[in-house]
mmCIF file with all atom_site columns, C-alpha atoms in Angstrom:
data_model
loop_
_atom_site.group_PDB
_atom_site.id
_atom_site.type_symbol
_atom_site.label_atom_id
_atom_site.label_alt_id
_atom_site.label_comp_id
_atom_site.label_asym_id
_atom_site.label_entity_id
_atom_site.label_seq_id
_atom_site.pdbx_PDB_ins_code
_atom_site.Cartn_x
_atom_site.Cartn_y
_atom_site.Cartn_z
_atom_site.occupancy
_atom_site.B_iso_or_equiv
_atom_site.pdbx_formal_charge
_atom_site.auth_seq_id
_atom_site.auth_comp_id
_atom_site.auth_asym_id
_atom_site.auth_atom_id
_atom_site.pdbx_PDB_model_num
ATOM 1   C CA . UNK X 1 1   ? -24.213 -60.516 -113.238 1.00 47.00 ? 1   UNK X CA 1
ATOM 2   C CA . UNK X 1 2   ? -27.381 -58.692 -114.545 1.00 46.00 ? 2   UNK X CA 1
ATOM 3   C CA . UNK X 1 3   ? -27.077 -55.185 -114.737 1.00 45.00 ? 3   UNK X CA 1
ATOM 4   C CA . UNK X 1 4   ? -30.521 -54.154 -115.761 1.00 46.00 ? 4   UNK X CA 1
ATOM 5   C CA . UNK X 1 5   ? -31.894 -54.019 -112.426 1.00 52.00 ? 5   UNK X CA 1
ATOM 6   C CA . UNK X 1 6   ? -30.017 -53.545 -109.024 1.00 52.00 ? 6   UNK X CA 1
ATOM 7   C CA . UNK X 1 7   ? -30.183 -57.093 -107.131 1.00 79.00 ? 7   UNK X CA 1
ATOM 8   C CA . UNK X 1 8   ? -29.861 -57.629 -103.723 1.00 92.00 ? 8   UNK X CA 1
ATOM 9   C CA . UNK X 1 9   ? -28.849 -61.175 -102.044 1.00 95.00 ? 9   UNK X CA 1
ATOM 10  C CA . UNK X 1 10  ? -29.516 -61.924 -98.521  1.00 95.00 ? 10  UNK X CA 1
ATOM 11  C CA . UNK X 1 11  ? -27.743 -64.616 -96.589  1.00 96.00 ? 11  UNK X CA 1
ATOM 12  C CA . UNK X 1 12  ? -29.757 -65.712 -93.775  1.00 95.00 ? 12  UNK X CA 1
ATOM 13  C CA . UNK X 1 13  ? -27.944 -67.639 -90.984  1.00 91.00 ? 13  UNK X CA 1
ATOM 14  C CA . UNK X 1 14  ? -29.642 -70.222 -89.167  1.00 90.00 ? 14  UNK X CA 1
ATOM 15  C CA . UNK X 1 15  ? -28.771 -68.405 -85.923  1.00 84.00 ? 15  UNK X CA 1
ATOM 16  C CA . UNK X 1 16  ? -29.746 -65.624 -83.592  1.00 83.00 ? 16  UNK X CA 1
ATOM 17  C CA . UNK X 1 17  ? -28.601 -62.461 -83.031  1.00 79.00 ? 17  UNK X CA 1
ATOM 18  C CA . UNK X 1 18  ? -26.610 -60.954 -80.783  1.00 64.00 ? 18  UNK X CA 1
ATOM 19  C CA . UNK X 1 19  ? -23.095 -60.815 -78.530  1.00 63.00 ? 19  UNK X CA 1
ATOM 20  C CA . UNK X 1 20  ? -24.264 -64.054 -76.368  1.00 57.00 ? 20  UNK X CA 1
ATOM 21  C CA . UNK X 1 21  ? -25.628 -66.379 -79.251  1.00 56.00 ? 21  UNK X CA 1
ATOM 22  C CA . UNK X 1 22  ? -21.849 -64.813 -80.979  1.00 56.00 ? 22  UNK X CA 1
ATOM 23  C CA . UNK X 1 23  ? -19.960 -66.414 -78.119  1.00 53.00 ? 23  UNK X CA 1
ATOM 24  C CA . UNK X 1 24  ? -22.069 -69.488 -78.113  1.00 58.00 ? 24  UNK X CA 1
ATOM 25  C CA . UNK X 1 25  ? -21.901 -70.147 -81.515  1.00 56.00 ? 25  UNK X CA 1
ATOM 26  C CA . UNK X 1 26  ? -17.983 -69.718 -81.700  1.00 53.00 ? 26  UNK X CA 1
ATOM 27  C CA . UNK X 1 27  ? -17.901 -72.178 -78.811  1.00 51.00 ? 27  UNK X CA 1
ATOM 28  C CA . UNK X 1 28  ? -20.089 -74.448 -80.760  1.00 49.00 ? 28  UNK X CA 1
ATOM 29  C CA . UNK X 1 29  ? -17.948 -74.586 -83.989  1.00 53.00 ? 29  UNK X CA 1
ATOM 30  C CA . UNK X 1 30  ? -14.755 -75.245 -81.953  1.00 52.00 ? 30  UNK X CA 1
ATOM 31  C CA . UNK X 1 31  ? -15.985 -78.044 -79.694  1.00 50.00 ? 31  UNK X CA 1
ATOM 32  C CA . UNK X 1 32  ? -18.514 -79.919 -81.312  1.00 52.00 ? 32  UNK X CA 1
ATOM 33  C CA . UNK X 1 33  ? -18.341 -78.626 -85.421  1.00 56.00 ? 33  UNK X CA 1
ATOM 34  C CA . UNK X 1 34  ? -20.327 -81.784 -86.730  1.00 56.00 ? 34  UNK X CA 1
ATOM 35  C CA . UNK X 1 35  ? -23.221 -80.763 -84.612  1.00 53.00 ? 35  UNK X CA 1
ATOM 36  C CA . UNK X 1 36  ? -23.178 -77.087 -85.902  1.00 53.00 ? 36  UNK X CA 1
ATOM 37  C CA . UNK X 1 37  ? -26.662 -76.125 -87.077  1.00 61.00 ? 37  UNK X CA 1
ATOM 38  C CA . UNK X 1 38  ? -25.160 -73.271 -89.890  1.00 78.00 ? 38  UNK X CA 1
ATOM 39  C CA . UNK X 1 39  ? -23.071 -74.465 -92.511  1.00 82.00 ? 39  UNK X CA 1
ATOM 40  C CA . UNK X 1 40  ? -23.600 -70.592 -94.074  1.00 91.00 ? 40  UNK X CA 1
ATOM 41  C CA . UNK X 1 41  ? -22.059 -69.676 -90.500  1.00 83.00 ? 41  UNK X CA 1
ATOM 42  C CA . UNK X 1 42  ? -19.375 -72.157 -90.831  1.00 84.00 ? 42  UNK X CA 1
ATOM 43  C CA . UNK X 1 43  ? -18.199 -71.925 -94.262  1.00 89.00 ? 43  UNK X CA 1
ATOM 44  C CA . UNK X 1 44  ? -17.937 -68.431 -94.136  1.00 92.00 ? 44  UNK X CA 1
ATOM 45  C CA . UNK X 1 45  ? -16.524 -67.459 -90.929  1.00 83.00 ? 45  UNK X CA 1
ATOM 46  C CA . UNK X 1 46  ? -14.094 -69.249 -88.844  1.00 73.00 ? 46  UNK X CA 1
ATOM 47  C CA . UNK X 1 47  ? -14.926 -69.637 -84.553  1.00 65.00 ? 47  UNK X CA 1
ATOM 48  C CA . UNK X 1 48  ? -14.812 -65.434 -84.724  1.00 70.00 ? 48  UNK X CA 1
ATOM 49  C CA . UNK X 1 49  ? -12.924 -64.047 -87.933  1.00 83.00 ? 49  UNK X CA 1
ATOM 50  C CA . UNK X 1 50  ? -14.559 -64.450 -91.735  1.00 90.00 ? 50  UNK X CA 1
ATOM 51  C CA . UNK X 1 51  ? -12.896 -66.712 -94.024  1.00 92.00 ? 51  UNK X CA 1
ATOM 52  C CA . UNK X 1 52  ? -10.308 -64.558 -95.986  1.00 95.00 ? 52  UNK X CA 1
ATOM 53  C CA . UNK X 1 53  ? -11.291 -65.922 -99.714  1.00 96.00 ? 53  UNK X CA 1
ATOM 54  C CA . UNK X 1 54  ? -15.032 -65.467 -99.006  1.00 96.00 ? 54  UNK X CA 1
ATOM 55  C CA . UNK X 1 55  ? -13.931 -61.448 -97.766  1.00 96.00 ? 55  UNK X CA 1
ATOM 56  C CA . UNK X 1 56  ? -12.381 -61.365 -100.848 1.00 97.00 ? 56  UNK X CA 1
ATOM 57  C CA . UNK X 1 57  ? -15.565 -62.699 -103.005 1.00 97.00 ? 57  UNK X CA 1
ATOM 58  C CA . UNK X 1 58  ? -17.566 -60.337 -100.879 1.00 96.00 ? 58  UNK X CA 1
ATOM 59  C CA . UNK X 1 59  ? -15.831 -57.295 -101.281 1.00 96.00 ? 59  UNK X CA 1
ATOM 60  C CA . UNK X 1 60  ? -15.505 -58.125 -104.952 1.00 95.00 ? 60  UNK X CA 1
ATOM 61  C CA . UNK X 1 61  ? -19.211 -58.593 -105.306 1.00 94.00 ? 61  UNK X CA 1
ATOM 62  C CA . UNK X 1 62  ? -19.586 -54.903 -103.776 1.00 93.00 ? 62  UNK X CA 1
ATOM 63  C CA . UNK X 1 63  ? -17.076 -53.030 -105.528 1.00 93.00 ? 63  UNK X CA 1
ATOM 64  C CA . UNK X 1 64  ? -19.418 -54.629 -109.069 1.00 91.00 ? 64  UNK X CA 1
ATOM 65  C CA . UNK X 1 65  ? -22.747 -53.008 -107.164 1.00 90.00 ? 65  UNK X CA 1
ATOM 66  C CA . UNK X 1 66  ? -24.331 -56.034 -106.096 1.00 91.00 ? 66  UNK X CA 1
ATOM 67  C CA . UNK X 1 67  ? -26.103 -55.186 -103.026 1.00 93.00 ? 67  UNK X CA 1
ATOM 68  C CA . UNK X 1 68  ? -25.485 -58.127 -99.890  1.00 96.00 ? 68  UNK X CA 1
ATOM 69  C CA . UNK X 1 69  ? -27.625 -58.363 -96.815  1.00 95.00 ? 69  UNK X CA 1
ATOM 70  C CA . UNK X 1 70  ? -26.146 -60.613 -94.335  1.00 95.00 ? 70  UNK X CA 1
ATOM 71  C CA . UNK X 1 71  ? -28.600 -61.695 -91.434  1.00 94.00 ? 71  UNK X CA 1
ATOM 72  C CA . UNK X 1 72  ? -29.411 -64.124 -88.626  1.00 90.00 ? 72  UNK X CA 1
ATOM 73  C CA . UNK X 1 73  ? -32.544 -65.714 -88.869  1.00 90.00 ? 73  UNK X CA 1
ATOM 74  C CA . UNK X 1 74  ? -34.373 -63.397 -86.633  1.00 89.00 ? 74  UNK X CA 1
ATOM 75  C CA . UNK X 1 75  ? -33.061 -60.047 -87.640  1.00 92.00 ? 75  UNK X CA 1
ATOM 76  C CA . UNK X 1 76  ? -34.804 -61.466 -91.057  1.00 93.00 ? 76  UNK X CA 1
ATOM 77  C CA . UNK X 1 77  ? -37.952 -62.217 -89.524  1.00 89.00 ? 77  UNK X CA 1
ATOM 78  C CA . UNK X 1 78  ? -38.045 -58.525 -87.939  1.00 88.00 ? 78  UNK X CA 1
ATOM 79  C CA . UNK X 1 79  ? -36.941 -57.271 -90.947  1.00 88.00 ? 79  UNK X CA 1
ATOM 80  C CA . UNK X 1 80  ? -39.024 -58.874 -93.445  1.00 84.00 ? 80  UNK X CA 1
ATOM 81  C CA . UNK X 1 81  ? -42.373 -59.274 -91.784  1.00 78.00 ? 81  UNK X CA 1
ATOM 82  C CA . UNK X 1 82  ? -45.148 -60.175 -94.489  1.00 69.00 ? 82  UNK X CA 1
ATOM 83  C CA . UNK X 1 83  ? -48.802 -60.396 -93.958  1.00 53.00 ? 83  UNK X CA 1
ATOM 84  C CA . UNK X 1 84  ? -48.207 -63.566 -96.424  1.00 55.00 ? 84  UNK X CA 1
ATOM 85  C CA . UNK X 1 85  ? -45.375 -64.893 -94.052  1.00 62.00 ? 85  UNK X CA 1
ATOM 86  C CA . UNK X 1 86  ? -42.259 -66.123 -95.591  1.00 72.00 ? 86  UNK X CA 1
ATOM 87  C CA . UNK X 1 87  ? -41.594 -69.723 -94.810  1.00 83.00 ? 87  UNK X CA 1
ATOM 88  C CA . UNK X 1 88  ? -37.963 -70.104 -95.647  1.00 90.00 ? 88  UNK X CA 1
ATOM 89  C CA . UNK X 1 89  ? -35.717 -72.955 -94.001  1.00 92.00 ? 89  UNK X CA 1
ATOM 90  C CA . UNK X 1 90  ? -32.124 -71.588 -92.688  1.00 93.00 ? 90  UNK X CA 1
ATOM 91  C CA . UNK X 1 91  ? -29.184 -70.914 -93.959  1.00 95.00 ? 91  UNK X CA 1
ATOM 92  C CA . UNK X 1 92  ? -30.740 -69.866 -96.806  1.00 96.00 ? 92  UNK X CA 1
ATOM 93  C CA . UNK X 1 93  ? -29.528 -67.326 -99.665  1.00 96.00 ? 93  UNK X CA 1
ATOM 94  C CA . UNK X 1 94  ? -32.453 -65.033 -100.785 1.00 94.00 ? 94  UNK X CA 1
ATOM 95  C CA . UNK X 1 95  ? -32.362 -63.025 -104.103 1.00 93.00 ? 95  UNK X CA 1
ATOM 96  C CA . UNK X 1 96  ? -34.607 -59.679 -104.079 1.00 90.00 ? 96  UNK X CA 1
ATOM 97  C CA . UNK X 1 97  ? -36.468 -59.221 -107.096 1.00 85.00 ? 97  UNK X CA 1
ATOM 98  C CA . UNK X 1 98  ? -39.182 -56.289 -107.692 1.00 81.00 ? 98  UNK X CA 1
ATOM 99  C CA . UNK X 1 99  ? -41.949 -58.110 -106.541 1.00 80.00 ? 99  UNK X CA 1
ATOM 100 C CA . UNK X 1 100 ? -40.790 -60.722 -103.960 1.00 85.00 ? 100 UNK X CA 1
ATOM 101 C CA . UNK X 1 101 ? -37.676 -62.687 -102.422 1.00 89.00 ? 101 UNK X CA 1
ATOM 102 C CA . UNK X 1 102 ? -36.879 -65.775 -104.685 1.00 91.00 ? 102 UNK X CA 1
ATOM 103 C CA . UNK X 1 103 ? -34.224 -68.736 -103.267 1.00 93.00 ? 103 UNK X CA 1
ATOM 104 C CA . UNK X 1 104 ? -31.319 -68.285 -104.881 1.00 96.00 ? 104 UNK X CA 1
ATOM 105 C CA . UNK X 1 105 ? -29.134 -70.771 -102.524 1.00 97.00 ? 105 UNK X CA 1
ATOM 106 C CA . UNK X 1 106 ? -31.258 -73.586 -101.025 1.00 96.00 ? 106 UNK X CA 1
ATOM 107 C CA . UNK X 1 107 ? -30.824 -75.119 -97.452  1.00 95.00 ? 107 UNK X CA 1
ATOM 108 C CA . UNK X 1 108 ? -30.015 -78.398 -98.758  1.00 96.00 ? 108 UNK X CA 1
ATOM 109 C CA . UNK X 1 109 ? -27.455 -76.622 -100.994 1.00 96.00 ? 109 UNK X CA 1
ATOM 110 C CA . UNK X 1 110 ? -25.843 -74.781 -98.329  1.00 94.00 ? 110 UNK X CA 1
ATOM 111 C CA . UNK X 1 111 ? -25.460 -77.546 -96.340  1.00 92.00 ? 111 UNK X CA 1
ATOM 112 C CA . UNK X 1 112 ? -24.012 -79.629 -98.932  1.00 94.00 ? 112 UNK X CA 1
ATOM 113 C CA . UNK X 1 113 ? -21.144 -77.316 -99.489  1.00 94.00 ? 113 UNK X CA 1
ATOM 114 C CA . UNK X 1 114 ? -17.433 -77.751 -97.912  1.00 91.00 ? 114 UNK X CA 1
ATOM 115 C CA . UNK X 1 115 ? -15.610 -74.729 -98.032  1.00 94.00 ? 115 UNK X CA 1
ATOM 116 C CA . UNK X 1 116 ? -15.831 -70.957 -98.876  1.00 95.00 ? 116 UNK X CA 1
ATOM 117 C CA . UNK X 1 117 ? -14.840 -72.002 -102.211 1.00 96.00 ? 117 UNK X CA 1
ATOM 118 C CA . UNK X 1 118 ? -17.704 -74.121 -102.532 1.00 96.00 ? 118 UNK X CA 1
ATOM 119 C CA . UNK X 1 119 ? -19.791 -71.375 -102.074 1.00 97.00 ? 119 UNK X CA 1
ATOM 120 C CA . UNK X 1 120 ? -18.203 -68.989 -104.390 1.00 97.00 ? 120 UNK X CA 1
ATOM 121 C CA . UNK X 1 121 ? -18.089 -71.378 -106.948 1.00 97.00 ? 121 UNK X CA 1
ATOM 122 C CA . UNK X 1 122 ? -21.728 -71.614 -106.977 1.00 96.00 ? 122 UNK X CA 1
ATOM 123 C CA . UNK X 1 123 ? -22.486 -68.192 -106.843 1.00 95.00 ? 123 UNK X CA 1
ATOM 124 C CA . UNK X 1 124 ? -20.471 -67.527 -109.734 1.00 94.00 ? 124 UNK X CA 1
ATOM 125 C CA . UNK X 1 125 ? -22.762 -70.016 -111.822 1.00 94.00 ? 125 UNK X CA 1
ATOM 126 C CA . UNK X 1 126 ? -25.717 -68.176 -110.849 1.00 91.00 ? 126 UNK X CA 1
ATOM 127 C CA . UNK X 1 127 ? -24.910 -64.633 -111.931 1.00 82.00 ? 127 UNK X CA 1
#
C-alpha cells in the first residue's frame, strides 16, 4: 500500500438502503442465490453476518490506515452528488484520489469473483 497520500476505497453495493431492502436481500440470497443482483453483497456477507476472512482483511486494512467506505448504491448517490454525475455500474469498488474517484474493482470483476478470498486476493495485487 502507498503511504504517501491517505487513500480511501469505497465499496458500493448494488443495493438499497435500509432495514426492509436488509431483510429482502437476506431472503434473496437464501432462496434464489443465482438470481442475486450483488456479488460484492454476497461474497462478503453471508444471508445476515459478514464473511469471517473478509472481517479479518477488513480490519487488517484499518489497523494499516487505509480508509474503507462501505455503501449501498443510493447512500453513494446522496453522498457523492456531482454536477458532472458519476456514472458507475454496481457493485463497484471506488478508489479516492485528490482530484476524483477512479475504479479500482470493476463490475465485471466483482462479479467474476467466487469467494471472499477471491476478493482479497485481488485487492492485495492492487496495493
Amino acid at each position: 500500500m502507498q503511504n504517501d497520500k491517505p487513500q480511501k476505497l469505497i465499496f458500493i453495493y448494488n443495493a438499497d438502503s435500509g432495514l426492509r431492502n436488509l431483510l429482502l436481500d437476506g431472503a434473496h440470497k437464501i432462496l434464489s442465490p443465482s438470481t442475486y443482483a450483488c456479488n460484492l453483497c454476497d461474497i462478503t456477507f453471508g444471508a445476515f453476518t459478514e464473511n469471517k476472512a473478509w472481517k479479518k482483511f477488513r480490519q487488517e486494512l484499518e489497523a494499516n490506515n487505509m480508509a474503507l467506505e462501505f455503501l449501498h448504491k443510493d447512500e453513494f448517490a446522496k453522498a457523492y452528488q456531482s454536477k458532472f454525475g458519476y456514472k458507475f455500474t454496481f457493485p463497484i469498488v471506488l478508489i479516492e484520489t485528490a482530484n476524483d474517484l477512479e475504479i479500482f474493482v470493476s463490475t465485471e470483476e466483482l462479479n467474476e469473483l467466487e469467494n471472499a478470498e477471491g476478493l482479497i486476493t485481488l485487492l492485495k495485487k492492487r496495493f
